Coordinates of C-alpha atoms and ligand atoms in Angstrom, one line a residue:
X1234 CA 24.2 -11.8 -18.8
X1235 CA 22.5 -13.7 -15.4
X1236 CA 23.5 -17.1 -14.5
X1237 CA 20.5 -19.1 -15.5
X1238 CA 19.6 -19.9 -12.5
X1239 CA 19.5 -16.0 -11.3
X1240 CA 17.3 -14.6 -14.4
X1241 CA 15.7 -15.8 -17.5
X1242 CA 13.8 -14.6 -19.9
X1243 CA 11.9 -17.9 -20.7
X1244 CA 9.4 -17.1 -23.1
X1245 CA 7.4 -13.5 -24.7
X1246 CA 4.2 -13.6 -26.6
X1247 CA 0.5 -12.4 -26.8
X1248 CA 1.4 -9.4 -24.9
X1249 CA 3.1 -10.9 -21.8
X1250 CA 6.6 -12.1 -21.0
X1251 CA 7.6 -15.3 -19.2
X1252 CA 10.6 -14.8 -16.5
X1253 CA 12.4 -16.7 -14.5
X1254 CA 13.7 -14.7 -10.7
X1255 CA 15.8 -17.5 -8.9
X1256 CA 13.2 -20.3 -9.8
X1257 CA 10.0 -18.5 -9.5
X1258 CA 8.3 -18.7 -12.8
X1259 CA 6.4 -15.1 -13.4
X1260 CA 4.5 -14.0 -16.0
X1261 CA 3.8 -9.8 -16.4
X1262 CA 1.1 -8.5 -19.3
X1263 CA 4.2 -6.3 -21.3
X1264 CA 2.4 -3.8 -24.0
X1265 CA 5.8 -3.7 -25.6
X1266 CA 5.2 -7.1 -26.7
X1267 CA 2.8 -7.4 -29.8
X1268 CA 0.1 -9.4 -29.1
X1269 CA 0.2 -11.5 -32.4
X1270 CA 3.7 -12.7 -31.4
X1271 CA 3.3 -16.5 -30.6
X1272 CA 4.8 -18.0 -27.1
X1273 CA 7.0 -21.0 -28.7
X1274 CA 8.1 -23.0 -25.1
X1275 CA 6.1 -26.1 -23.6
X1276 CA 7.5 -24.1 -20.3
X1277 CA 4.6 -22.0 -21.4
X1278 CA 2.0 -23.9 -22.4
X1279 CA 2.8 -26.9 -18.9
X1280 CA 3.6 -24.5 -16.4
X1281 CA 1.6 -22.2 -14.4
X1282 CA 3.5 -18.9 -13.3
X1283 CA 3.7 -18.7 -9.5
X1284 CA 2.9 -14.9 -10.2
X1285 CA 0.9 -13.6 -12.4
X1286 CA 0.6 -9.7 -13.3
X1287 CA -2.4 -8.8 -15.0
X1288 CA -3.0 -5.0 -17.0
X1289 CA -6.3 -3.4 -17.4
X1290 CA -7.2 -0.2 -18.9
X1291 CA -3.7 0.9 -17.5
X1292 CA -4.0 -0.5 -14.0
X1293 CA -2.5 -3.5 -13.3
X1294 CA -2.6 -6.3 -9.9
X1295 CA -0.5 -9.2 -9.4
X1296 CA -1.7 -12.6 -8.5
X1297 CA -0.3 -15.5 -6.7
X1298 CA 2.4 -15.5 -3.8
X1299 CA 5.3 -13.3 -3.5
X1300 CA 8.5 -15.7 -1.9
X1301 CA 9.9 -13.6 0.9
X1302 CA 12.3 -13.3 1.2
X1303 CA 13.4 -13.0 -2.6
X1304 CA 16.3 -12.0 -4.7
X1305 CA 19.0 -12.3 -7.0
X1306 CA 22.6 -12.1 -7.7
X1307 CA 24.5 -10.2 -10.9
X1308 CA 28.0 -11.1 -10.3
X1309 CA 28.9 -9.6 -6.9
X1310 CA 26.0 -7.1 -7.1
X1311 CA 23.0 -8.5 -4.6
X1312 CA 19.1 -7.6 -5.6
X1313 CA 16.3 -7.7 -3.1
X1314 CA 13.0 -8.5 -5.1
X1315 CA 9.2 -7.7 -4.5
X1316 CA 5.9 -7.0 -6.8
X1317 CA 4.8 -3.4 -7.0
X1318 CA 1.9 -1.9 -8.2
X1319 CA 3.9 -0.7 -11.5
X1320 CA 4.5 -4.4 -13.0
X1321 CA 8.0 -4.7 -11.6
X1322 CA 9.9 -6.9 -9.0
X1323 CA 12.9 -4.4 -8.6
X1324 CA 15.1 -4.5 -11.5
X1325 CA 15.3 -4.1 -15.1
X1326 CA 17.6 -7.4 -16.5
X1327 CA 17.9 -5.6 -19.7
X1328 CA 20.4 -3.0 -17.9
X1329 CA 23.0 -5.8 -17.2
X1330 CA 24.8 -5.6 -20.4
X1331 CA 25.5 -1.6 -19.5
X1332 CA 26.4 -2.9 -15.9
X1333 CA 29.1 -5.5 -17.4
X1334 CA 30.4 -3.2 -19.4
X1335 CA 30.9 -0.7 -16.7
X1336 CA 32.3 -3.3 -14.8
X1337 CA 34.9 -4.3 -17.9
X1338 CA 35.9 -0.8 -19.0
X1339 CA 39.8 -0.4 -19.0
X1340 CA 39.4 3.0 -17.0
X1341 CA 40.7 3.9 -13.4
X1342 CA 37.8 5.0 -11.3
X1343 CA 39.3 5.8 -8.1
X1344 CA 38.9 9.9 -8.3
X1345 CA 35.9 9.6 -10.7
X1346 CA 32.6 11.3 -9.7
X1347 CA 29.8 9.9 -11.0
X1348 CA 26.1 10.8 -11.2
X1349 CA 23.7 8.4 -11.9
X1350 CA 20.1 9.5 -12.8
X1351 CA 16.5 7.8 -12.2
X1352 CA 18.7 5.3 -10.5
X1353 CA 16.1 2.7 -9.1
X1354 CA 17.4 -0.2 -6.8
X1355 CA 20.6 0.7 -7.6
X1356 CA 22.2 -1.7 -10.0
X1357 CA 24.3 0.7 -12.1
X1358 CA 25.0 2.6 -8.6
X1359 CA 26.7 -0.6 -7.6
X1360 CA 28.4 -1.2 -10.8
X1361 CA 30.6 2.2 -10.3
X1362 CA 30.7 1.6 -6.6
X1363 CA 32.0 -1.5 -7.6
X1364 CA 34.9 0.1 -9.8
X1365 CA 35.7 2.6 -6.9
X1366 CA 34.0 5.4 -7.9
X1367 CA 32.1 7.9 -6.1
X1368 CA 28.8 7.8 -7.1
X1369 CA 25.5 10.2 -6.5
X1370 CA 22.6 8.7 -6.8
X1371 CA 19.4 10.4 -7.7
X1372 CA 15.9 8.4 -7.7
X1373 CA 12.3 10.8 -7.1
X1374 CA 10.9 7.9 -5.1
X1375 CA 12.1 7.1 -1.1
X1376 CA 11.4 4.2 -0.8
X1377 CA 13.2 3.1 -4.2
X1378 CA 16.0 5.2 -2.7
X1379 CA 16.1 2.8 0.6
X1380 CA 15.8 -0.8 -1.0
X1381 CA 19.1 0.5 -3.5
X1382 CA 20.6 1.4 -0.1
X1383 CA 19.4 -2.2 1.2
X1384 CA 20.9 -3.7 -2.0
X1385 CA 24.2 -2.3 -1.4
X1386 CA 24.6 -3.2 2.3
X1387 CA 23.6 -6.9 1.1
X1388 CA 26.0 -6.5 -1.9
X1389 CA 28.7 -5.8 0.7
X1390 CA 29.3 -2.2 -0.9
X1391 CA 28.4 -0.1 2.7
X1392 CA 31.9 1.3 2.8
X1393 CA 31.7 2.6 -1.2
X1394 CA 31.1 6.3 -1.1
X1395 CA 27.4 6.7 -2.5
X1396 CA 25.4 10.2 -1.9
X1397 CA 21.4 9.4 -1.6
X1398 CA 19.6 11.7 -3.0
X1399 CA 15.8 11.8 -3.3
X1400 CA 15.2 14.4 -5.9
X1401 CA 13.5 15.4 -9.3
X1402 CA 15.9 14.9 -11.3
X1403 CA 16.0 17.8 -13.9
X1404 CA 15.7 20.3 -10.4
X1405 CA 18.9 18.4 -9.1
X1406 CA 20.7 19.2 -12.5
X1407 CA 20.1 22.6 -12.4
X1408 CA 20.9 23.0 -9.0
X1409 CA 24.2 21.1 -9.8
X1410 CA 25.1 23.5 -12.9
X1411 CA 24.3 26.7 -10.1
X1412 CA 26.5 25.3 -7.7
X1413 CA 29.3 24.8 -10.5
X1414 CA 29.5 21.2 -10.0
X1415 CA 31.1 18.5 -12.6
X1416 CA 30.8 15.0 -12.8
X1417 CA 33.3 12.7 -14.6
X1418 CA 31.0 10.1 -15.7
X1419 CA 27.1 10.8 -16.0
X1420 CA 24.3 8.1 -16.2
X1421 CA 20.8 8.4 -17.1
X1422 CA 18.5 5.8 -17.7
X1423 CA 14.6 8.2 -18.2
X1424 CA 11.5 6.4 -18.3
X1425 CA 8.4 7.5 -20.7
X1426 CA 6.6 9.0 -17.9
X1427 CA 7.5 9.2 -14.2
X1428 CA 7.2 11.8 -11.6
X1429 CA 9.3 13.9 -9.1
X1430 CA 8.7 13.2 -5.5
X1431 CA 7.2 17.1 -5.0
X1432 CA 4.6 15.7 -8.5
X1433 CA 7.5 17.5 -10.8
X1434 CA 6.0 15.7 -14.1
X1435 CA 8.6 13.9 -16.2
X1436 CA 7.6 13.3 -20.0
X1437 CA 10.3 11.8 -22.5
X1438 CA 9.4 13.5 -25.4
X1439 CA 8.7 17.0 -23.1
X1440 CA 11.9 17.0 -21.3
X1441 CA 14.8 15.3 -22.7
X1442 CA 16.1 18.1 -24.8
X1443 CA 15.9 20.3 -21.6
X1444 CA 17.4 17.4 -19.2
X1445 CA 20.5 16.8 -21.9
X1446 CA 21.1 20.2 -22.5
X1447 CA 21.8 20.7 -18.7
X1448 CA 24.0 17.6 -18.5
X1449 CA 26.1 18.7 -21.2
X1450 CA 27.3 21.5 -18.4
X1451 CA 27.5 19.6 -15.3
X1452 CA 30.0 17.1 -18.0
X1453 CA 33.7 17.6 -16.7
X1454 CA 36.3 19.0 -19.6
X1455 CA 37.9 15.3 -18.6
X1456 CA 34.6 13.6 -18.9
X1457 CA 35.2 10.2 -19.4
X1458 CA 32.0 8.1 -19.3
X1459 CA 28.7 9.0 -20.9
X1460 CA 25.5 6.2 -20.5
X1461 CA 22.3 7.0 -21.5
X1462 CA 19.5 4.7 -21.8
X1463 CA 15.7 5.2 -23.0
X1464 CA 12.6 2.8 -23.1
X1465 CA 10.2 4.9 -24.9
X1466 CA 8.2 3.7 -27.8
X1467 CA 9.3 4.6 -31.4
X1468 CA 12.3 6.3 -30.1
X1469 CA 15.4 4.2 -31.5
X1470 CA 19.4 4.2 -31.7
X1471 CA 19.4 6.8 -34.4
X1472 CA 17.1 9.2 -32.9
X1473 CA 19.3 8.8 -29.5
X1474 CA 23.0 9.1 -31.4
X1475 CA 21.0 12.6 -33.0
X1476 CA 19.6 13.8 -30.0
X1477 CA 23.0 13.1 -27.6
X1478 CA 25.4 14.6 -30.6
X1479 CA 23.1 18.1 -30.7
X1480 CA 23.8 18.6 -26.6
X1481 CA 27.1 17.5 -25.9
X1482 CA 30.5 17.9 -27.5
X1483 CA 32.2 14.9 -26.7
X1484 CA 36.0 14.9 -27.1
X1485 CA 37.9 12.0 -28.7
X1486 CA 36.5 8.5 -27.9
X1487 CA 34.5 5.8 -28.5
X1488 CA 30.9 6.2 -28.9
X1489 CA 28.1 3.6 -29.5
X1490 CA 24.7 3.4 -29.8
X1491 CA 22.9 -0.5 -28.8
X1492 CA 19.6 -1.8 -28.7
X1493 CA 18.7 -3.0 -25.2
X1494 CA 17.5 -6.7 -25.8
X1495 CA 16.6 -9.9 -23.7
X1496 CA 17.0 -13.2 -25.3
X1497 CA 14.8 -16.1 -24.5
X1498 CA 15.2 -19.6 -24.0
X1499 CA 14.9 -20.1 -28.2
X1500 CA 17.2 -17.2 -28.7
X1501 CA 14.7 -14.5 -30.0
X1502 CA 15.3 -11.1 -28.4
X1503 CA 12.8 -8.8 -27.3
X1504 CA 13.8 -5.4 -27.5
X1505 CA 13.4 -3.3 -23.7
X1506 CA 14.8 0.1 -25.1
X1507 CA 18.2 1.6 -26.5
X1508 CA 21.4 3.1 -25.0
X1509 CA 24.1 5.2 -26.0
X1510 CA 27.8 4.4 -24.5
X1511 CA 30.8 6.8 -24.7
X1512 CA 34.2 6.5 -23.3
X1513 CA 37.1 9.0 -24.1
X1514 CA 40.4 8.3 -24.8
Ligands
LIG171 C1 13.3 3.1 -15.9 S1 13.5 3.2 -14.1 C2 15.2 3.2 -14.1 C3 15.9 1.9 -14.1 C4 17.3 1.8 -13.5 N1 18.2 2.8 -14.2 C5 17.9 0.4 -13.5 O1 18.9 0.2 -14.1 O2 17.4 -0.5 -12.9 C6 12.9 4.7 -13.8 C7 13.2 5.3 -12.4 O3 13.0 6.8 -12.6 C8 12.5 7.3 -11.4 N2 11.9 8.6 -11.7 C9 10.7 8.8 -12.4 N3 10.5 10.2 -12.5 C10 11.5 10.8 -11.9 C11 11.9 12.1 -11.8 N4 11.2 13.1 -12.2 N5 13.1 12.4 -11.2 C12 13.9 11.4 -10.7 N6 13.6 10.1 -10.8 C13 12.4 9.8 -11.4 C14 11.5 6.2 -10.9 O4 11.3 6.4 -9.5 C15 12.3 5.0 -11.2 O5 13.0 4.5 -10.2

């Protein structure tokens, strides 16, 4: 959860979303939200957004005045914000709840390694930094890869031991599993569709049996933390539990799947995508 006056999700209907960033009211055309869902706040009827994304036949433009500069906090962890050309201003809110309970787990991180996949700005980066562990950090775009960097320095994490990496991230795994490395905690949070920085295509449904499979052998014997997240359409909690429990064989511990949801200001949730936690005993 944000501090209301970090984040809120104020409103969602007719195929947009209402938000609150640290005051500045912005409103993003979101296909995930059906367009016969009705927006129910007199925030969104009285009060124009001071940006305004607009989608069309899959391109998309932003109106209105970016504040710069711009950001937010999540506990101690620090978030630089900007518009880009995708629709998004440089984090995904729905990933605190995996963040917080990162940052709650009764589990010693010091000599963890962790490896956190499609990793963004850096938010779950910071959240094992946070906890002492050493974290690599894989992201296919650079200049993602330098404003996660920027977040840390601003979150006053430049001493926690991060490894950049700009990468594919299915070529990084399997050059992990040929040089016979093991991480203690993996992360992985895929999108639909994305692309390696040398144009290594990424599809969901075309790749995640490949990309799990190859985790499952870069997973220490004394694994201890296993997140994976997904946004894809029609692809839920069941299909995720299935899909995880055919790759890996996790040893004693807790595993649960959860829906990723935002709630608004009248306490509906919109649903951004599912994850999958384990922790061993
Ligand atoms: C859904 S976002 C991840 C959100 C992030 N985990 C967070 O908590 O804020 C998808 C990220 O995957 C990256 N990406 C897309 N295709 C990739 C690929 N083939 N290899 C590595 N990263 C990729 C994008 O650059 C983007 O930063």
């Amino acid at each position: 959860m944000f501090q209301p006056e970090q984040y809120q999700l104020v409103d969602f209907g007719r195929g947009k979303r209402l938000e609150k960033f640290a005051n500045v009211l912005i409103s993003r055309d979101t296909p995930a939200v059906e367009k016969n869902v009705k927006f129910l706040t007199k925030l969104s009827a009285n009060s124009p957004p001071q940006l305004t994304y607009l989608r069309q036949a899959g391109a998309g433009q932003w109106q209105g005045e970016m504040p710069d500069p711009w950001g937010i906090w999540h506990r101690s962890k620090f978030f630089a914000l900007k518009t880009t050309p995708a629709g998004q201003v440089g984090l995904f809110p729905e990933q605190s709840i995996n963040w917080e309970w990162l940052e709650q787990l009764d589990l010693d991180f010091s000599n963890l390694k962790a490896l956190n996949l499609f990793a963004y700005t850096g938010g779950t980066t910071m959240a094992l930094a946070t906890r002492g562990a050493s974290v690599v950090h894989v992201d296919a775009a650079k200049n993602v890869v330098q404003w996660a960097r920027r977040n840390v320095v601003q979150s006053g994490l430049s001493q926690a031991n991060i490894r950049w990496i700009c990468e594919d991230a299915l070529k990084f795994v399997k050059r992990e599993i040929k040089r016979g490395s093991k991480y203690d905690i993996i992360v992985a949070d895929p999108p639909s569709y994305g692309k390696g920085p040398k144009n290594e295509l990424w599809k969901f449904h075309q790749h995640f049996d490949l990309l799990l499979s190859s985790l499952n052998q870069i997973f220490s014997e004394q694994a201890k933390v296993l997140l994976i997240s997904c946004h894809t359409a029609d692809y839920g909690e069941k299909d995720l539990g299935m899909q995880i429990d055919r790759h890996f064989r996790l040893s004693a511990g807790e595993v649960h799947t959860n829906p990723l949801d935002l709630l608004d200001l009248t306490g509906r949730s919109l649903n951004c995508g599912v994850c999958l936690r384990y922790l061993a005993h």
